[in-house]
XYZ file of C-alpha atoms in Angstrom:
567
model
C 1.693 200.967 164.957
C 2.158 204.116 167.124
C 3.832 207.501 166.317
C 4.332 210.231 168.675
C 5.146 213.961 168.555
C 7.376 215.808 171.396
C 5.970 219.756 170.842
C 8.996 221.511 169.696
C 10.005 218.818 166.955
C 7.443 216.032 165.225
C 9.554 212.580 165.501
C 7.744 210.205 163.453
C 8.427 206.474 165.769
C 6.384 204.513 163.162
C 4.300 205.072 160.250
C 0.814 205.403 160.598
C -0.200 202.602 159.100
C -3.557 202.652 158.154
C -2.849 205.847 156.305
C -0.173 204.485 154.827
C -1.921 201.010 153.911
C -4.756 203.089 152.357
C -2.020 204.949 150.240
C -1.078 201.774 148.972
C -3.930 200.269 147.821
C -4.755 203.043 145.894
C -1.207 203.175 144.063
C -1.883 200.056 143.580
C -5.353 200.450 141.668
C -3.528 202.968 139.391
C -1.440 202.645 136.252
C 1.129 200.044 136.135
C 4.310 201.967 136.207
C 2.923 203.887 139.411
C 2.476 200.450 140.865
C 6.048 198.917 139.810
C 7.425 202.118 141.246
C 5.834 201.924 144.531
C 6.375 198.296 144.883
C 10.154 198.743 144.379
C 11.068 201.810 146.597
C 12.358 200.676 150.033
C 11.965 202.419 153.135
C 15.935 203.194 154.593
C 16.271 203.047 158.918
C 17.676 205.922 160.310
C 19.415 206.259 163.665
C 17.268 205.526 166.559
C 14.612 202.616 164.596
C 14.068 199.555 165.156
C 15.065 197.237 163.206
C 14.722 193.669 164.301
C 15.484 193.576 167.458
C 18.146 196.166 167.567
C 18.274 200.546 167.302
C 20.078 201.414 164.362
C 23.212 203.068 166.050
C 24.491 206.591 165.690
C 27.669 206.010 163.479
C 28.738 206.849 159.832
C 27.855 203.173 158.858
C 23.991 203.979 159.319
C 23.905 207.507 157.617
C 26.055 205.978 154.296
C 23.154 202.722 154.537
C 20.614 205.452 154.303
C 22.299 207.375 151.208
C 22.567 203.867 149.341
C 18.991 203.578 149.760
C 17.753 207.034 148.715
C 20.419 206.749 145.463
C 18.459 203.384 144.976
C 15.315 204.818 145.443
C 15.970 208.178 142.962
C 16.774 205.797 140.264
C 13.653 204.206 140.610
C 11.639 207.288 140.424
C 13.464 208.527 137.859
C 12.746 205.496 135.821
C 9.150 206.220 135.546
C 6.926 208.063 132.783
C 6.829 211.968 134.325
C 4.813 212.327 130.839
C 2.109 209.801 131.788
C 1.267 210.560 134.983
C -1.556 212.523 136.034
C -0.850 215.989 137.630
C -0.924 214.939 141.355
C 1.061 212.064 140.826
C 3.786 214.635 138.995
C 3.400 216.546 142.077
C 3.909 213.308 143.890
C 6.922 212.555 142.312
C 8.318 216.167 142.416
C 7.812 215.869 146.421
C 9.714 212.937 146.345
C 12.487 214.344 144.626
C 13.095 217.622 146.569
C 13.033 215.556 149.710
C 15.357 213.048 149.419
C 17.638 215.043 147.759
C 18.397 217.537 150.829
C 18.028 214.323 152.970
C 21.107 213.012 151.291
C 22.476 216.371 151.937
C 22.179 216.195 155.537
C 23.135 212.362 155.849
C 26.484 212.807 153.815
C 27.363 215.773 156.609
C 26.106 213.668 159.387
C 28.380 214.982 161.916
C 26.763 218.384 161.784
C 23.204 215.833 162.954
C 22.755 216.114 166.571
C 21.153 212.914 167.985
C 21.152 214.503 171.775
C 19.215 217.330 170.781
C 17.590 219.191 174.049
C 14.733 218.202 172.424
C 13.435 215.217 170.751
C 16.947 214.118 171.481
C 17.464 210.153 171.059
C 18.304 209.860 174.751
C 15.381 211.650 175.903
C 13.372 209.530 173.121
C 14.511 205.885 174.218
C 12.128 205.729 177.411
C 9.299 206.909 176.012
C 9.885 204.084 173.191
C 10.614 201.737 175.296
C 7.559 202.354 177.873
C 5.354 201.882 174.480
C 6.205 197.911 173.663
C 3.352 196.102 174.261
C 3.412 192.504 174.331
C 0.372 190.102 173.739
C 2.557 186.963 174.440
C 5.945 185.744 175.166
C 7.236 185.501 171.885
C 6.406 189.413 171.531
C 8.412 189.657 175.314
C 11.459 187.939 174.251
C 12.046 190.463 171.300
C 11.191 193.243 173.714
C 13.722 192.015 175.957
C 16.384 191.384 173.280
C 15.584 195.403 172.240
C 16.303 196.654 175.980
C 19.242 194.215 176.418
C 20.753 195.972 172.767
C 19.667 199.583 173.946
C 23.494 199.593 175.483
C 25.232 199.470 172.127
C 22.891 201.977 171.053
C 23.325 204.834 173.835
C 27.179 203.802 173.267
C 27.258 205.062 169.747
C 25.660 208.278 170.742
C 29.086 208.809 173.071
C 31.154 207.844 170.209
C 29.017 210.365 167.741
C 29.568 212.750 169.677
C 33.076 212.019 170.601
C 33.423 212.282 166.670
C 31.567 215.705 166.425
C 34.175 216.644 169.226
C 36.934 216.439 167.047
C 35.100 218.148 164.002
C 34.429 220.826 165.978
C 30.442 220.849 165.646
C 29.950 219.176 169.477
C 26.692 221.162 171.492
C 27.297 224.055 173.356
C 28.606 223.792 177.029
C 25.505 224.204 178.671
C 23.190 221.956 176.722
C 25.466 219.642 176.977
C 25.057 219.700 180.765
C 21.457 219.484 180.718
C 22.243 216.241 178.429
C 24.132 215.134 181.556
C 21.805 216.086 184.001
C 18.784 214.063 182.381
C 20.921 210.662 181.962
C 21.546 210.943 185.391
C 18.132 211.684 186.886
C 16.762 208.637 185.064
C 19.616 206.308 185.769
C 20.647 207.267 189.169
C 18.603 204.657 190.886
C 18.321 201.928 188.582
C 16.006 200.320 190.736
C 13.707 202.291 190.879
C 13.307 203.401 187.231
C 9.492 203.196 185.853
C 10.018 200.822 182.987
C 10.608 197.978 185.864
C 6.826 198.464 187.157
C 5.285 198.770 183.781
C 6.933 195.903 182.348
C 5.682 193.618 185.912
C 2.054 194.607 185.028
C 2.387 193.624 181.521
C 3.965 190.415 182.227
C 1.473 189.749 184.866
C -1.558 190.305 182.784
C -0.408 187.999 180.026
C -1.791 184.492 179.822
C -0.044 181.432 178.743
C 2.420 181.311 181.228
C 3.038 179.736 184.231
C 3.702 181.646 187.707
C 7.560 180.814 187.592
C 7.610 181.331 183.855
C 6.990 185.289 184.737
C 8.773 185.444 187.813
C 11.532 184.304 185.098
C 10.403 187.514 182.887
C 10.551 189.576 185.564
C 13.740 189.191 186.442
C 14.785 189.201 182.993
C 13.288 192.666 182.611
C 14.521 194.070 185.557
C 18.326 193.074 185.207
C 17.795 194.217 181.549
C 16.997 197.904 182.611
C 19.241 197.329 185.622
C 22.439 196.448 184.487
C 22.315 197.136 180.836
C 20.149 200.429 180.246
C 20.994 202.224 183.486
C 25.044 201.630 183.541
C 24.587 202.878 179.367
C 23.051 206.101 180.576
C 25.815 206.704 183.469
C 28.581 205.913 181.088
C 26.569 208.261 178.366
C 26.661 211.304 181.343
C 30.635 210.204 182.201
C 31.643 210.372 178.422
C 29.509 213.808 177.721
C 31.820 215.360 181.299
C 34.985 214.706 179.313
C 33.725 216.598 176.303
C 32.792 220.071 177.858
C 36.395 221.702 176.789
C 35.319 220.975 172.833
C 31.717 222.648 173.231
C 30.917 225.064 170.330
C 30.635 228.294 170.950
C 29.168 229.712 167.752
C 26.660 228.801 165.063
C 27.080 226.627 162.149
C 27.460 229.441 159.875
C 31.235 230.185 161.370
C 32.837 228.008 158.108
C 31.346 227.533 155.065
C 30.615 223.757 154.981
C 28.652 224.251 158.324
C 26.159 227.308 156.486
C 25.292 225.123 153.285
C 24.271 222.354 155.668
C 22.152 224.617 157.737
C 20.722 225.934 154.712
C 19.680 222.972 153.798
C 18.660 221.570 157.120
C 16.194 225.095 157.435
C 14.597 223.891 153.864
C 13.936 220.060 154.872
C 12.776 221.343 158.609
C 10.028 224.106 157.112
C 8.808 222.513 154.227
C 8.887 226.362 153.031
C 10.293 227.067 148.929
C 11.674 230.634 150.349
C 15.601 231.234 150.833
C 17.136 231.575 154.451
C 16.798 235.417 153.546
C 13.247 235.238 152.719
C 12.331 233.335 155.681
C 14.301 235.786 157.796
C 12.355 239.083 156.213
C 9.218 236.996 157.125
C 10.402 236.720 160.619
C 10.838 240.034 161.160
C 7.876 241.147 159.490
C 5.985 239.095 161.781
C 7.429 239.773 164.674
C 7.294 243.713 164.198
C 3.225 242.993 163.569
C 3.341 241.476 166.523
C 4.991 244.227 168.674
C 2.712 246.815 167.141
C -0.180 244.578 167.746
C 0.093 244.133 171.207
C 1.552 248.239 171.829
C -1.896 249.076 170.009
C -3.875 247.112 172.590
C -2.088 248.005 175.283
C -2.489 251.893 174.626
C -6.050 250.887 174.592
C -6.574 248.751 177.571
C -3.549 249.559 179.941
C -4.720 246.495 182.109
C -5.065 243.904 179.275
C -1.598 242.681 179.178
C -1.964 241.209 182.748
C -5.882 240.635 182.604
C -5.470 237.986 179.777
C -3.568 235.853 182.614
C -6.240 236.018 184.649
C -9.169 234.806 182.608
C -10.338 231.114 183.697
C -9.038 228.463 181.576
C -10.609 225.091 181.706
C -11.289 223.900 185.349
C -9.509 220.715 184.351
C -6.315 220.107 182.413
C -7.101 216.602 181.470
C -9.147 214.946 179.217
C -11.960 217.455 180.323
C -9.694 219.726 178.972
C -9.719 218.074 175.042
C -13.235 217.237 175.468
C -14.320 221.112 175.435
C -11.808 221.649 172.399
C -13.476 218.876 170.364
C -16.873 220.600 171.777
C -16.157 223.989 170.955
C -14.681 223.461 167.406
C -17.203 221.480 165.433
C -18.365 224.581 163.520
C -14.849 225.649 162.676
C -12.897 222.325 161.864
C -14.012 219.488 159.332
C -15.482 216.393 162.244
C -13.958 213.254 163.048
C -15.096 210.350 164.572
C -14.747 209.812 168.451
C -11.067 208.897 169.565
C -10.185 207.366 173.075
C -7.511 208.971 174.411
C -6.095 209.869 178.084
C -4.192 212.595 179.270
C -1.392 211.815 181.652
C 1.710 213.536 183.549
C 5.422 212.274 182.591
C 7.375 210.238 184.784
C 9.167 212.277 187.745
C 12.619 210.595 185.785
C 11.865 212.017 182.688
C 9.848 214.751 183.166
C 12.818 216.971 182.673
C 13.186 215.910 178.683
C 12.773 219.411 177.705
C 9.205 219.190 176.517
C 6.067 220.546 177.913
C 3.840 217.652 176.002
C 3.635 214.823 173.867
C 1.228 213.071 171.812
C 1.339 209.167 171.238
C -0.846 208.085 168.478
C -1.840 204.779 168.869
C -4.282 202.368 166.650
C -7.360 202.208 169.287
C -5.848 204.923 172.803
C -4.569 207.969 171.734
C -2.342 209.627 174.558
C -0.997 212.746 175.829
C 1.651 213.530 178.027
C 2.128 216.553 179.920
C 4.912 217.965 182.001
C 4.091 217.954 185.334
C 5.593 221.736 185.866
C 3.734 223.512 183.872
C 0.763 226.684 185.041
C -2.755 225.678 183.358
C -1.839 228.485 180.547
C 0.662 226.764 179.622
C -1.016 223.481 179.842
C -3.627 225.045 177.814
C -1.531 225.518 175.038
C 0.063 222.190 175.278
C -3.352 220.517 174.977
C -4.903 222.250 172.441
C -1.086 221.698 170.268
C -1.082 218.176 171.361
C -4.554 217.402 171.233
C -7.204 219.393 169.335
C -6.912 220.720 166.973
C -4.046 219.936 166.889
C -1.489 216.874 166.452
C -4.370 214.392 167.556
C -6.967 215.640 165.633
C -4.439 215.952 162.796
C -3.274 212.389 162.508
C -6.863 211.012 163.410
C -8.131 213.710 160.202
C -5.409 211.694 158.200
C -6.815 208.568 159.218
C -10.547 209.235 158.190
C -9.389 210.747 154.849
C -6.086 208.944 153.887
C -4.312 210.574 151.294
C -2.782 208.378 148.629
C 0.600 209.473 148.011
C 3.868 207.723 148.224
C 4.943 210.452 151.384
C 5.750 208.126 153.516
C 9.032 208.356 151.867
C 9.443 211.505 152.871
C 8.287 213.599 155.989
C 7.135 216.971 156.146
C 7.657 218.731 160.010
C 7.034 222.385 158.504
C 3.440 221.272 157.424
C 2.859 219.343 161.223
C 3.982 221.013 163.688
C 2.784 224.642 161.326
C -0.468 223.179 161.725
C -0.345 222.477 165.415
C 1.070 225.815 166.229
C -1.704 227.368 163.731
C -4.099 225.220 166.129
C -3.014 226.264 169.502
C -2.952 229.901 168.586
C -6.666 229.630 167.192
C -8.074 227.802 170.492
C -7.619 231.235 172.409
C -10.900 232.017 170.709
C -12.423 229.154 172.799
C -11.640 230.936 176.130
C -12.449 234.745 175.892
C -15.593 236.332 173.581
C -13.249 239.824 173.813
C -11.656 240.509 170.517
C -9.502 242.659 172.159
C -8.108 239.444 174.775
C -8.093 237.036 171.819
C -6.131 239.609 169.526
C -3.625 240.139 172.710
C -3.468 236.257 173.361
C -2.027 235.165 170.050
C -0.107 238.526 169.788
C 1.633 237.619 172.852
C 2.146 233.664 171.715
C 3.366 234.285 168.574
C 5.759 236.411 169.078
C 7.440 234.139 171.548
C 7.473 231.252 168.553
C 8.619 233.695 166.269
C 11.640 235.128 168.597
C 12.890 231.620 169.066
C 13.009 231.368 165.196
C 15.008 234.059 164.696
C 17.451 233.927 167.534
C 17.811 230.767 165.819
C 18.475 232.280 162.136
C 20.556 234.878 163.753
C 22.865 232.751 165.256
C 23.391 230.503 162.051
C 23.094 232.405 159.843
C 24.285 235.596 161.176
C 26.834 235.816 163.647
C 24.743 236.831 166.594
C 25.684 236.240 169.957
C 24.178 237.481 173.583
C 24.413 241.314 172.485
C 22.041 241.026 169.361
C 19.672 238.186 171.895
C 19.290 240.968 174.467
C 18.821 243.341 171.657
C 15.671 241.359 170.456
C 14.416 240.957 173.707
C 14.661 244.873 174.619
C 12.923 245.383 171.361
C 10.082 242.788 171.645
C 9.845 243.605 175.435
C 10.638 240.139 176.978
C 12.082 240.176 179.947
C 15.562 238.942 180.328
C 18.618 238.398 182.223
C 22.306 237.932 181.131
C 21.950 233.656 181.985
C 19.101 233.574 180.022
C 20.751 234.907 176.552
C 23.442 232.797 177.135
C 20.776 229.968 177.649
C 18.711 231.044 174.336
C 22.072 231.049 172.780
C 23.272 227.877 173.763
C 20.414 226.376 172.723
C 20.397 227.911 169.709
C 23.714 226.577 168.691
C 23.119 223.515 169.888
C 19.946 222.298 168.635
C 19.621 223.802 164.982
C 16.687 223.943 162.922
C 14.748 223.138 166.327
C 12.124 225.788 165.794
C 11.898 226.711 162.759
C 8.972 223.945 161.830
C 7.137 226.147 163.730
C 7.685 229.510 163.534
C 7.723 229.369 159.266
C 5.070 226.451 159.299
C 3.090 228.964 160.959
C 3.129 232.107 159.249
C 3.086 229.707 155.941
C -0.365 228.623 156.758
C -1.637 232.671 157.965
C -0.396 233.919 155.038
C -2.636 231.110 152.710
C -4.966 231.931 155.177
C -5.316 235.805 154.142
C -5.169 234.961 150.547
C -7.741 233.228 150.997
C -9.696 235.285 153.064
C -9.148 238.142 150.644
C -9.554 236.332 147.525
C -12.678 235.051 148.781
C -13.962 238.094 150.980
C -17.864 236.772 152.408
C -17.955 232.955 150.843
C -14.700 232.903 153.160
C -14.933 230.421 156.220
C -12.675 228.706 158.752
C -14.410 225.357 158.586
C -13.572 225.186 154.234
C -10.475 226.832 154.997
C -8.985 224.187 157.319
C -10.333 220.987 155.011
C -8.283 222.341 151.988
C -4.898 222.474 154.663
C -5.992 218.779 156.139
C -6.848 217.701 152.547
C -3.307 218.755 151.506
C -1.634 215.802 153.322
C 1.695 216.744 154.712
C 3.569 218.249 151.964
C 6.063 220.877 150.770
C 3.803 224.670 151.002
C 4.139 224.699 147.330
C 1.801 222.156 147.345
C 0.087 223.157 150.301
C -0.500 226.094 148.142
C -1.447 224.875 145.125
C -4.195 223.185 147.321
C -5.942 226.381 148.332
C -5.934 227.946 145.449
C -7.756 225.542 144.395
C -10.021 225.703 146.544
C -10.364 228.982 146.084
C -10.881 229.057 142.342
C -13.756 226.552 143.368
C -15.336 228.872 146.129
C -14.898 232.118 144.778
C -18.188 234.111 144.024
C -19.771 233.087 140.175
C -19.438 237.019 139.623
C -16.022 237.467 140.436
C -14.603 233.917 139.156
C -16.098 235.156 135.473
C -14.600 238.583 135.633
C -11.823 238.829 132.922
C -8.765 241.297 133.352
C -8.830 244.937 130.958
């Protein structure tokens, strides 16, 4: 089983499965209602999986299959003893609850879903799946080929989706929907020489069992699979998406009032975060105007520092050098981890241009990583240490080690994922300068360019904001900008909602835990416990996140202090 992460948005491919397969075993062990209950949920397929040896297609059918299957599944749940189980189970089954209900939410307004999303969008998604089917014999390569030879239908119900969302009203923004355009036709333009061809020709030739003409035979088969069925898909994908420019929103979802109580909802499932749209908003700009002081305070200290921190040597290598240092340098700050094998590798030219910097693929046995291959080694830096350690690799690897035992793999959590991974990038700046003042500047400067992406975002849903109150931001948080790239950040805002917010509020979820428990906890405070109570969490709602750290906190806290009883 593999599942992989595009930084921006965590798309979980596949279930871990030996996480998941621990979970079970230990439902299993428990009382017998928690084991009829687990053995009668079913999993639903959304969009985009597998199943068989077809992708589920993009098309009102699919959603409505999913909502049958969550209805299903609530009844189930809510057939079981609350009374009886133990506390984490309750909080197990409260989880559950909360997350398929604003799942429902979103499927029964499906047209407001945006399955070309700039990124993590299914079209920039089907390569990458594609170039990971592995086959150990021929039986595995004729369902392979079956999938590629289906992928057609599949790329032709994201036309018709979107031809749908047309005539809603709730189609992309003109100019995301031409860099939709422009990557089906980079990877399709020369169907010949797409990658998949060559990768699939080394697989078939290292298989055994077959004769010499019996993979010439593959070959071909593969190759007039990609050829005249994937390509032509893409091209007719790019020729559809052309005709659709004159519907292409020009506002944010909160212009009528069925398009703001799906947002709503969408910014609850995508942070993980109990706080109202308002709340997370105040947050934002709370944190952002910390930020701006922040880095105004050390520049009226150091007047060079804002372009020295540029300058300070990162790794020599960004490769798997690179990772090898972080997993080095942060074995006194993060609980350890066996050894993973793992590579670090650029994207294809043809798909470079997916709209992510990186991307982790876990795998059972070869982790990898994939980096852009325009990108400056700061920014690669970052990448690595989000994709890698500490963060999405070590993450899911930490998961492995010490599977959690819940039924979440009913549910997914991005707030809690990709919080952590920004929460890890931003920490590995201590690993390159000993300066508190450069480190302080460092995440200043990152995290404010996370957080203004959230809030553009929130602005434009939420409240009317257009280029004026962009360019307003950006004069106040001192980014440079030009009139095309406001009408960029709001294009993309419009277009891809709920995009950053995983990140920007999973972040400042985890700080703010983090200074509760730093205060709470004052001297006995340390990194190291600190990060084992967030991994020990599991992905999960902050509530429970929460509930997690105070816990360890009660545990950690000075004798003296934990005994003191209020006047």
């Amino acid at each position: 089983m593999r599942g992989y992460f595009l930084r921006g948005c965590a798309i979980i491919q596949a279930v871990l499965a030996c996480v998941w397969m621990s979970g079970c075993q230990a439902w299993l062990s428990s009382d017998p209602s928690i084991r009829t209950l687990w053995m009668e949920l079913d999993h639903w397929h959304e969009p985009g999986e597998i199943v068989q040896t077809k992708f589920v297609p993009y098309e009102g059918q699919s959603y409505k299959e999913c909502i049958d299957i969550i209805d299903d599944n609530m009844q189930t749940l809510q057939q079981s003893d609350y009374d009886s189980l133990t506390k984490e189970e309750q909080s197990e089954y409260r989880m559950l609850e909360e997350n398929w209900e604003m799942k429902k939410n979103l499927y029964e307004n499906w047209l407001y879903l945006e399955p070309t999303a700039l990124l993590a969008g299914a079209h920039t998604e089907l390569p990458f799946t594609i170039s990971m089917f592995e086959f150990n014999d021929k039986w595995d390569m004729s369902g392979d080929l079956k999938i590629i030879r289906n992928t057609a239908d599949y790329l032709d119900s994201m036309l018709i989706m979107q031809q749908q969302k047309a005539e809603a009203g709730t189609l992309m923004a003109e100019q995301s929907l031409e860099t939709v355009i422009s990557f089906c036709r980079n990877f399709a333009q020369d169907p010949e020489q797409i990658y998949l061809i060559d990768l699939f020709y080394e697989q078939i030739d290292d298989l055994g069992q077959m004769t010499q003409e019996e993979k010439e035979k593959a070959k071909k088969d593969f190759h007039d699979a990609i050829v005249y069925d994937l390509a032509p898909a893409y091209i007719r994908l790019a020729d559809g998406l052309e005709l659709l420019k004159p519907y292409c929103s020009t506002q944010g979802l909160g212009k009528t009032q069925q398009g703001e109580s799906f947002y709503r909802t969408l910014v609850a499932y995508k942070t993980g975060s109990s706080r109202t749209a308002e709340e997370m908003i105040e947050m934002l700009d709370k944190a952002l105007e910390e930020s701006i002081e922040e880095r105004m305070r050390l520049r009226r200290k150091d007047e060079g520092i804002q372009y020295r921190i540029y300058q300070i040597p990162f790794f020599d290598a960004m490769d798997e050098t690179t990772v090898k240092e972080f997993q080095s340098n942060m074995k006194d700050d993060f609980p350890g981890i066996g050894n993973q094998k793992f590579v670090v590798e650029r994207m294809e030219e043809q798909i470079d241009d997916n709209g992510s910097p990186g991307l982790f693929v876990y795998g059972i046995g070869v982790n990898e990583i994939y980096l852009s291959s325009d990108m400056d080694p700061k920014d690669q830096f970052y990448t690595l240490a989000h994709e890698g350690y500490p963060g999405h690799m070590y993450q899911m690897n930490y998961f492995e080690e010490h599977p959690y035992y819940h039924l979440r793999q009913y549910a997914e959590y991005l707030g809690y994922i990709e919080g952590w991974a920004t929460y890890a990038e931003n920490y590995s700046f201590c690993y390159t300068t000993q300066n508190p003042d450069e480190l302080a500047y460092f995440r200043a400067d990152n995290v404010l360019r996370t957080l203004v992406d959230a809030r553009i975002e929130m602005g434009v849903h939420l409240q009317g904001w257009g280029e004026q109150e962009i360019f307003d931001l950006f004069n106040k948080t001192g980014i440079l900008s030009t009139p095309e790239y406001e009408k960029y950040c709001l294009d993309h805002a419009i277009s891809s909602p709920g995009e950053s917010l995983a990140y920007a509020i999973g972040y400042l979820e985890i700080m703010e835990l983090k200074t509760y428990a730093q205060t709470e906890l004052g001297d006995a405070y340390t990194d190291l416990a600190f990060h084992q109570a967030v991994l020990d969490a599991g992905p999960s709602p902050f509530w429970h996140v929460r509930d997690c750290v105070e816990a360890y906190v009660s545990k950690n806290k000075p004798q003296s202090e934990a005994q003191e009883q209020p006047a």
